[in-house]
Amino acid sequence: YHPGNWRKRVGFGTGTLGDMGCHIFSTPIRGVNLYLPQSITSYGPGSVHGNWPIDAKIKFVFPGTQLTAGNTLDFWWYDGATRPPQEVATAVGGTLPGSGSVMIGTDGAILLPHIGPPTLWPSEKFAARPVPTMPARDHYHEFLDAVLKGPGTTCSANFDYASLVTEAVLLGSLAEHFPTETLTYDAAAMRVTSHAEPNRMLQRAYRKSYLMTRM
C-alpha cells in the first residue's frame, strides 16, 4: 500500500480523481466562479474488488455563471489510459500534457499543464497578449501566517473555498460507483435527488478507538 497505492483502494483513498482532482479542478472552478455540479455521470468502469478504476471518464455539469456562455457548463475529467477527444488537443495546438486542464471558450482556449505556466490558443491570435506572472506562494507559510496573525488572514485555498472543490471532486468519485447513471445533485441539501443508494455513501461511520487505563 505504500508509498502511494493506498489511494487506489476504496477503503483508504479516493482514486486518481480524489488524489489529483483538487489540484487540477481548482483553476477552472475559480476562473469562472463555479460552485458545485448539478449532475455527475461516470462513463468509465466502476470499482472492482475494493479497488478504484484506473481509467476514468466523468462528466460534471455545473450551473452557468456570469462568466460562462450558457446556462450550464460541461466539465470533463479523464485519467489513466482514457484521454480527451482529439478536438480538445486540437484546440490547444495538437498536444496535451501528461496532466493538466484545458479550458475552451467562445474565442479561444487556455492550456494549463500541471505543473507549468498557462498558454493561450490559437497562439497567433493571442501573441500580443501577455500572460501575467503570478508571485510565488508557499502553502506552509500561508497556513502559518493565518494561524499566527489570526482573523482576517486567509490562505489562497482557505477552507471555505477548498471544501467546495473537495465536495465537487468527491461527487465524481461517488459517480464512479454508478457507471453510466446520471446523478443529479442538490447542492443546498447536499443530497443526490435522482437515486437513493448514493446518499448512503455520502457519509460513513468511523471506526471507534477505545482508551483504557488502570485505576
PDB file of C-alpha atoms in Angstrom:
ATOM      1  CA  TYR A   1       0.000   0.000   0.000  1.00  0.00           C
ATOM      2  CA  HIS A   2       2.912   2.388   0.463  1.00  0.00           C
ATOM      3  CA  PRO A   3       4.036   4.907  -0.518  1.00  0.00           C
ATOM      4  CA  GLY A   4       1.103   5.789  -2.800  1.00  0.00           C
ATOM      5  CA  ASN A   5      -1.000   2.762  -3.739  1.00  0.00           C
ATOM      6  CA  TRP A   6      -3.322   3.174  -0.741  1.00  0.00           C
ATOM      7  CA  ARG A   7      -5.009   5.961  -2.714  1.00  0.00           C
ATOM      8  CA  LYS A   8      -6.302   3.397  -5.202  1.00  0.00           C
ATOM      9  CA  ARG A   9      -8.115   1.316  -2.539  1.00  0.00           C
ATOM     10  CA  VAL A  10     -11.722   2.221  -1.824  1.00  0.00           C
ATOM     11  CA  GLY A  11     -11.336   1.726   1.916  1.00  0.00           C
ATOM     12  CA  PHE A  12      -8.381   4.079   2.217  1.00  0.00           C
ATOM     13  CA  GLY A  13      -8.336   6.612  -0.618  1.00  0.00           C
ATOM     14  CA  THR A  14     -10.463   8.137  -3.361  1.00  0.00           C
ATOM     15  CA  GLY A  15      -8.635   7.036  -6.511  1.00  0.00           C
ATOM     16  CA  THR A  16      -6.752   9.154  -9.009  1.00  0.00           C
ATOM     17  CA  LEU A  17      -9.608  11.660  -9.145  1.00  0.00           C
ATOM     18  CA  GLY A  18      -9.605  12.177  -5.389  1.00  0.00           C
ATOM     19  CA  ASP A  19      -5.817  12.353  -5.343  1.00  0.00           C
ATOM     20  CA  MET A  20      -5.235  14.833  -8.166  1.00  0.00           C
ATOM     21  CA  GLY A  21      -8.650  16.383  -8.722  1.00  0.00           C
ATOM     22  CA  CYS A  22      -8.421  19.084  -6.058  1.00  0.00           C
ATOM     23  CA  HIS A  23      -5.188  20.350  -7.611  1.00  0.00           C
ATOM     24  CA  ILE A  24      -6.417  20.305 -11.209  1.00  0.00           C
ATOM     25  CA  PHE A  25     -10.038  21.362 -10.618  1.00  0.00           C
ATOM     26  CA  SER A  26      -9.075  24.463  -8.691  1.00  0.00           C
ATOM     27  CA  THR A  27      -8.080  26.776 -11.538  1.00  0.00           C
ATOM     28  CA  PRO A  28     -11.065  26.218 -13.877  1.00  0.00           C
ATOM     29  CA  ILE A  29     -13.526  26.279 -10.966  1.00  0.00           C
ATOM     30  CA  ARG A  30     -12.099  29.506  -9.564  1.00  0.00           C
ATOM     31  CA  GLY A  31     -11.538  31.005 -13.017  1.00  0.00           C
ATOM     32  CA  VAL A  32     -15.232  31.116 -13.953  1.00  0.00           C
ATOM     33  CA  ASN A  33     -16.730  31.217 -10.438  1.00  0.00           C
ATOM     34  CA  LEU A  34     -18.212  27.730 -10.477  1.00  0.00           C
ATOM     35  CA  TYR A  35     -19.897  26.424  -7.337  1.00  0.00           C
ATOM     36  CA  LEU A  36     -20.989  22.770  -7.229  1.00  0.00           C
ATOM     37  CA  PRO A  37     -22.180  20.475 -10.047  1.00  0.00           C
ATOM     38  CA  GLN A  38     -25.862  19.831 -10.617  1.00  0.00           C
ATOM     39  CA  SER A  39     -25.252  16.430 -12.198  1.00  0.00           C
ATOM     40  CA  ILE A  40     -22.408  13.927 -12.498  1.00  0.00           C
ATOM     41  CA  THR A  41     -22.077  10.918 -14.837  1.00  0.00           C
ATOM     42  CA  SER A  42     -19.233   8.396 -14.892  1.00  0.00           C
ATOM     43  CA  TYR A  43     -18.663   6.757 -18.268  1.00  0.00           C
ATOM     44  CA  GLY A  44     -15.704   4.668 -17.140  1.00  0.00           C
ATOM     45  CA  PRO A  45     -15.620   1.322 -15.309  1.00  0.00           C
ATOM     46  CA  GLY A  46     -16.774   1.006 -11.723  1.00  0.00           C
ATOM     47  CA  SER A  47     -14.756  -0.062  -8.712  1.00  0.00           C
ATOM     48  CA  VAL A  48     -13.856  -3.772  -8.596  1.00  0.00           C
ATOM     49  CA  HIS A  49     -12.872  -5.830  -5.544  1.00  0.00           C
ATOM     50  CA  GLY A  50     -12.351  -2.742  -3.420  1.00  0.00           C
ATOM     51  CA  ASN A  51     -10.126  -1.008  -5.987  1.00  0.00           C
ATOM     52  CA  TRP A  52     -10.838   2.297  -7.698  1.00  0.00           C
ATOM     53  CA  PRO A  53     -10.844   2.121 -11.518  1.00  0.00           C
ATOM     54  CA  ILE A  54      -7.563   3.045 -13.174  1.00  0.00           C
ATOM     55  CA  ASP A  55      -9.299   4.658 -16.162  1.00  0.00           C
ATOM     56  CA  ALA A  56     -11.939   7.312 -15.642  1.00  0.00           C
ATOM     57  CA  LYS A  57     -14.164   9.460 -17.814  1.00  0.00           C
ATOM     58  CA  ILE A  58     -16.550  11.615 -15.801  1.00  0.00           C
ATOM     59  CA  LYS A  59     -18.860  14.420 -16.874  1.00  0.00           C
ATOM     60  CA  PHE A  60     -19.782  17.149 -14.403  1.00  0.00           C
ATOM     61  CA  VAL A  61     -22.478  19.651 -15.356  1.00  0.00           C
ATOM     62  CA  PHE A  62     -22.160  22.929 -13.444  1.00  0.00           C
ATOM     63  CA  PRO A  63     -24.721  25.723 -13.359  1.00  0.00           C
ATOM     64  CA  GLY A  64     -23.600  28.593 -15.558  1.00  0.00           C
ATOM     65  CA  THR A  65     -22.224  31.812 -14.119  1.00  0.00           C
ATOM     66  CA  GLN A  66     -21.833  35.388 -15.331  1.00  0.00           C
ATOM     67  CA  LEU A  67     -18.555  34.255 -16.925  1.00  0.00           C
ATOM     68  CA  THR A  68     -19.923  31.316 -18.937  1.00  0.00           C
ATOM     69  CA  ALA A  69     -21.628  31.352 -22.306  1.00  0.00           C
ATOM     70  CA  GLY A  70     -24.671  29.279 -21.356  1.00  0.00           C
ATOM     71  CA  ASN A  71     -26.933  28.232 -18.524  1.00  0.00           C
ATOM     72  CA  THR A  72     -24.725  25.224 -17.822  1.00  0.00           C
ATOM     73  CA  LEU A  73     -21.080  24.319 -18.295  1.00  0.00           C
ATOM     74  CA  ASP A  74     -19.825  20.818 -19.184  1.00  0.00           C
ATOM     75  CA  PHE A  75     -16.724  19.856 -17.223  1.00  0.00           C
ATOM     76  CA  TRP A  76     -14.958  16.595 -18.119  1.00  0.00           C
ATOM     77  CA  TRP A  77     -12.378  14.596 -16.168  1.00  0.00           C
ATOM     78  CA  TYR A  78     -10.149  11.912 -17.708  1.00  0.00           C
ATOM     79  CA  ASP A  79      -7.459   9.801 -16.113  1.00  0.00           C
ATOM     80  CA  GLY A  80      -5.461   6.661 -16.812  1.00  0.00           C
ATOM     81  CA  ALA A  81      -5.386   5.478 -20.404  1.00  0.00           C
ATOM     82  CA  THR A  82      -8.615   7.349 -21.185  1.00  0.00           C
ATOM     83  CA  ARG A  83      -7.739  10.597 -22.945  1.00  0.00           C
ATOM     84  CA  PRO A  84      -9.807  13.580 -24.087  1.00  0.00           C
ATOM     85  CA  PRO A  85     -11.086  13.578 -27.677  1.00  0.00           C
ATOM     86  CA  GLN A  86      -8.790  14.870 -30.417  1.00  0.00           C
ATOM     87  CA  GLU A  87     -10.705  18.133 -30.795  1.00  0.00           C
ATOM     88  CA  VAL A  88      -9.613  19.098 -27.283  1.00  0.00           C
ATOM     89  CA  ALA A  89      -5.954  18.615 -28.192  1.00  0.00           C
ATOM     90  CA  THR A  90      -6.508  20.433 -31.489  1.00  0.00           C
ATOM     91  CA  ALA A  91      -7.894  23.462 -29.627  1.00  0.00           C
ATOM     92  CA  VAL A  92      -4.545  23.892 -27.842  1.00  0.00           C
ATOM     93  CA  GLY A  93      -2.052  23.206 -30.620  1.00  0.00           C
ATOM     94  CA  GLY A  94      -2.450  19.451 -31.008  1.00  0.00           C
ATOM     95  CA  THR A  95      -0.592  18.161 -27.940  1.00  0.00           C
ATOM     96  CA  LEU A  96      -1.766  17.618 -24.375  1.00  0.00           C
ATOM     97  CA  PRO A  97       0.488  17.394 -21.312  1.00  0.00           C
ATOM     98  CA  GLY A  98       0.591  14.324 -19.098  1.00  0.00           C
ATOM     99  CA  SER A  99      -1.742  16.067 -16.680  1.00  0.00           C
ATOM    100  CA  GLY A 100      -3.410  19.451 -16.509  1.00  0.00           C
ATOM    101  CA  SER A 101      -6.525  21.216 -17.741  1.00  0.00           C
ATOM    102  CA  VAL A 102      -7.907  22.705 -20.943  1.00  0.00           C
ATOM    103  CA  MET A 103     -10.493  25.478 -20.804  1.00  0.00           C
ATOM    104  CA  ILE A 104     -12.277  26.058 -24.115  1.00  0.00           C
ATOM    105  CA  GLY A 105     -14.091  29.358 -24.515  1.00  0.00           C
ATOM    106  CA  THR A 106     -16.023  31.098 -27.242  1.00  0.00           C
ATOM    107  CA  ASP A 107     -12.944  32.848 -28.677  1.00  0.00           C
ATOM    108  CA  GLY A 108     -10.066  30.550 -27.807  1.00  0.00           C
ATOM    109  CA  ALA A 109      -8.657  28.149 -25.261  1.00  0.00           C
ATOM    110  CA  ILE A 110      -6.262  28.007 -22.320  1.00  0.00           C
ATOM    111  CA  LEU A 111      -3.896  25.120 -21.699  1.00  0.00           C
ATOM    112  CA  LEU A 112      -2.672  24.787 -18.119  1.00  0.00           C
ATOM    113  CA  PRO A 113      -0.219  21.935 -17.502  1.00  0.00           C
ATOM    114  CA  HIS A 114       0.192  20.534 -14.029  1.00  0.00           C
ATOM    115  CA  ILE A 115       2.716  21.991 -13.161  1.00  0.00           C
ATOM    116  CA  GLY A 116       3.574  24.830 -15.562  1.00  0.00           C
ATOM    117  CA  PRO A 117       2.579  28.208 -16.956  1.00  0.00           C
ATOM    118  CA  PRO A 118      -0.643  28.638 -18.977  1.00  0.00           C
ATOM    119  CA  THR A 119      -0.676  29.249 -22.732  1.00  0.00           C
ATOM    120  CA  LEU A 120      -3.396  30.863 -24.851  1.00  0.00           C
ATOM    121  CA  TRP A 121      -4.636  29.354 -28.126  1.00  0.00           C
ATOM    122  CA  PRO A 122      -4.681  29.914 -31.053  1.00  0.00           C
ATOM    123  CA  SER A 123      -1.196  31.181 -30.268  1.00  0.00           C
ATOM    124  CA  GLU A 124      -1.093  33.634 -33.190  1.00  0.00           C
ATOM    125  CA  LYS A 125      -4.365  35.218 -32.086  1.00  0.00           C
ATOM    126  CA  PHE A 126      -3.075  35.912 -28.585  1.00  0.00           C
ATOM    127  CA  ALA A 127       0.584  36.546 -29.377  1.00  0.00           C
ATOM    128  CA  ALA A 128       0.336  40.192 -28.293  1.00  0.00           C
ATOM    129  CA  ARG A 129      -1.468  39.419 -25.035  1.00  0.00           C
ATOM    130  CA  PRO A 130       0.942  38.872 -22.155  1.00  0.00           C
ATOM    131  CA  VAL A 131       0.279  36.138 -19.623  1.00  0.00           C
ATOM    132  CA  PRO A 132       0.541  37.605 -16.112  1.00  0.00           C
ATOM    133  CA  THR A 133       3.336  36.332 -13.913  1.00  0.00           C
ATOM    134  CA  MET A 134       1.989  35.297 -10.549  1.00  0.00           C
ATOM    135  CA  PRO A 135       4.045  35.765  -7.390  1.00  0.00           C
ATOM    136  CA  ALA A 136       5.407  32.594  -5.840  1.00  0.00           C
ATOM    137  CA  ARG A 137       3.347  31.129  -2.983  1.00  0.00           C
ATOM    138  CA  ASP A 138       4.241  28.807  -0.154  1.00  0.00           C
ATOM    139  CA  HIS A 139       1.339  26.796   1.238  1.00  0.00           C
ATOM    140  CA  TYR A 140       3.097  26.128   4.528  1.00  0.00           C
ATOM    141  CA  HIS A 141       3.899  29.793   5.129  1.00  0.00           C
ATOM    142  CA  GLU A 142       0.362  30.859   4.187  1.00  0.00           C
ATOM    143  CA  PHE A 143      -1.070  28.458   6.740  1.00  0.00           C
ATOM    144  CA  LEU A 144       1.317  29.562   9.465  1.00  0.00           C
ATOM    145  CA  ASP A 145       0.626  33.238   8.705  1.00  0.00           C
ATOM    146  CA  ALA A 146      -3.107  32.609   9.038  1.00  0.00           C
ATOM    147  CA  VAL A 147      -2.562  30.879  12.385  1.00  0.00           C
ATOM    148  CA  LEU A 148      -0.196  33.498  13.776  1.00  0.00           C
ATOM    149  CA  LYS A 149      -1.984  36.609  12.504  1.00  0.00           C
ATOM    150  CA  GLY A 150      -5.469  35.366  13.322  1.00  0.00           C
ATOM    151  CA  PRO A 151      -8.846  36.599  11.965  1.00  0.00           C
ATOM    152  CA  GLY A 152      -8.718  38.458   8.667  1.00  0.00           C
ATOM    153  CA  THR A 153      -5.783  36.453   7.319  1.00  0.00           C
ATOM    154  CA  THR A 154      -6.690  33.698   4.866  1.00  0.00           C
ATOM    155  CA  CYS A 155      -4.858  31.145   2.775  1.00  0.00           C
ATOM    156  CA  SER A 156      -5.241  31.144  -1.020  1.00  0.00           C
ATOM    157  CA  ALA A 157      -7.010  27.782  -0.653  1.00  0.00           C
ATOM    158  CA  ASN A 158      -8.937  28.632   2.513  1.00  0.00           C
ATOM    159  CA  PHE A 159     -11.366  26.129   3.965  1.00  0.00           C
ATOM    160  CA  ASP A 160     -14.496  27.891   2.695  1.00  0.00           C
ATOM    161  CA  TYR A 161     -13.219  27.572  -0.871  1.00  0.00           C
ATOM    162  CA  ALA A 162     -11.295  24.303  -0.643  1.00  0.00           C
ATOM    163  CA  SER A 163     -14.210  22.456   0.933  1.00  0.00           C
ATOM    164  CA  LEU A 164     -16.379  23.174  -2.126  1.00  0.00           C
ATOM    165  CA  VAL A 165     -13.676  21.996  -4.538  1.00  0.00           C
ATOM    166  CA  THR A 166     -13.270  18.839  -2.467  1.00  0.00           C
ATOM    167  CA  GLU A 167     -17.033  18.256  -2.475  1.00  0.00           C
ATOM    168  CA  ALA A 168     -17.154  18.566  -6.268  1.00  0.00           C
ATOM    169  CA  VAL A 169     -14.245  16.144  -6.686  1.00  0.00           C
ATOM    170  CA  LEU A 170     -15.698  13.555  -4.318  1.00  0.00           C
ATOM    171  CA  LEU A 171     -19.021  13.646  -6.164  1.00  0.00           C
ATOM    172  CA  GLY A 172     -17.051  12.368  -9.153  1.00  0.00           C
ATOM    173  CA  SER A 173     -15.653   9.551  -7.037  1.00  0.00           C
ATOM    174  CA  LEU A 174     -19.207   8.785  -5.888  1.00  0.00           C
ATOM    175  CA  ALA A 175     -20.390   8.607  -9.502  1.00  0.00           C
ATOM    176  CA  GLU A 176     -17.710   6.005 -10.263  1.00  0.00           C
ATOM    177  CA  HIS A 177     -19.711   3.558  -8.137  1.00  0.00           C
ATOM    178  CA  PHE A 178     -22.673   4.001 -10.518  1.00  0.00           C
ATOM    179  CA  PRO A 179     -21.280   3.798 -14.089  1.00  0.00           C
ATOM    180  CA  THR A 180     -23.405   5.390 -16.864  1.00  0.00           C
ATOM    181  CA  GLU A 181     -26.033   6.572 -14.335  1.00  0.00           C
ATOM    182  CA  THR A 182     -26.503  10.351 -14.143  1.00  0.00           C
ATOM    183  CA  LEU A 183     -26.639  11.502 -10.536  1.00  0.00           C
ATOM    184  CA  THR A 184     -28.469  14.789 -10.032  1.00  0.00           C
ATOM    185  CA  TYR A 185     -27.281  16.727  -7.011  1.00  0.00           C
ATOM    186  CA  ASP A 186     -28.976  19.259  -4.761  1.00  0.00           C
ATOM    187  CA  ALA A 187     -26.030  21.299  -3.501  1.00  0.00           C
ATOM    188  CA  ALA A 188     -28.025  23.163  -0.858  1.00  0.00           C
ATOM    189  CA  ALA A 189     -29.336  19.944   0.680  1.00  0.00           C
ATOM    190  CA  MET A 190     -26.107  18.012  -0.017  1.00  0.00           C
ATOM    191  CA  ARG A 191     -28.192  15.143  -1.399  1.00  0.00           C
ATOM    192  CA  VAL A 192     -28.421  13.146  -4.602  1.00  0.00           C
ATOM    193  CA  THR A 193     -32.003  13.539  -5.774  1.00  0.00           C
ATOM    194  CA  SER A 194     -32.078  11.022  -8.643  1.00  0.00           C
ATOM    195  CA  HIS A 195     -31.031   7.910  -6.724  1.00  0.00           C
ATOM    196  CA  ALA A 196     -31.399   6.774  -3.118  1.00  0.00           C
ATOM    197  CA  GLU A 197     -28.372   4.476  -2.898  1.00  0.00           C
ATOM    198  CA  PRO A 198     -25.638   7.127  -3.434  1.00  0.00           C
ATOM    199  CA  ASN A 199     -26.851   9.088  -0.407  1.00  0.00           C
ATOM    200  CA  ARG A 200     -25.925   6.170   1.829  1.00  0.00           C
ATOM    201  CA  MET A 201     -22.345   6.585   0.640  1.00  0.00           C
ATOM    202  CA  LEU A 202     -22.068  10.311   1.371  1.00  0.00           C
ATOM    203  CA  GLN A 203     -21.249   9.624   4.998  1.00  0.00           C
ATOM    204  CA  ARG A 204     -19.795   6.718   6.899  1.00  0.00           C
ATOM    205  CA  ALA A 205     -19.458   5.542  10.469  1.00  0.00           C
ATOM    206  CA  TYR A 206     -15.873   5.988  11.592  1.00  0.00           C
ATOM    207  CA  ARG A 207     -14.014   3.252  13.393  1.00  0.00           C
ATOM    208  CA  LYS A 208     -14.017   3.743  17.153  1.00  0.00           C
ATOM    209  CA  SER A 209     -10.976   3.875  19.369  1.00  0.00           C
ATOM    210  CA  TYR A 210     -11.096   2.857  22.986  1.00  0.00           C
ATOM    211  CA  LEU A 211      -8.674   4.082  25.629  1.00  0.00           C
ATOM    212  CA  MET A 212      -8.139   2.026  28.759  1.00  0.00           C
ATOM    213  CA  THR A 213      -6.303   2.838  31.921  1.00  0.00           C
ATOM    214  CA  ARG A 214      -5.634   1.124  35.196  1.00  0.00           C
ATOM    215  CA  MET A 215      -7.093   2.675  38.287  1.00  0.00           C
TER     216      MET A 215
END
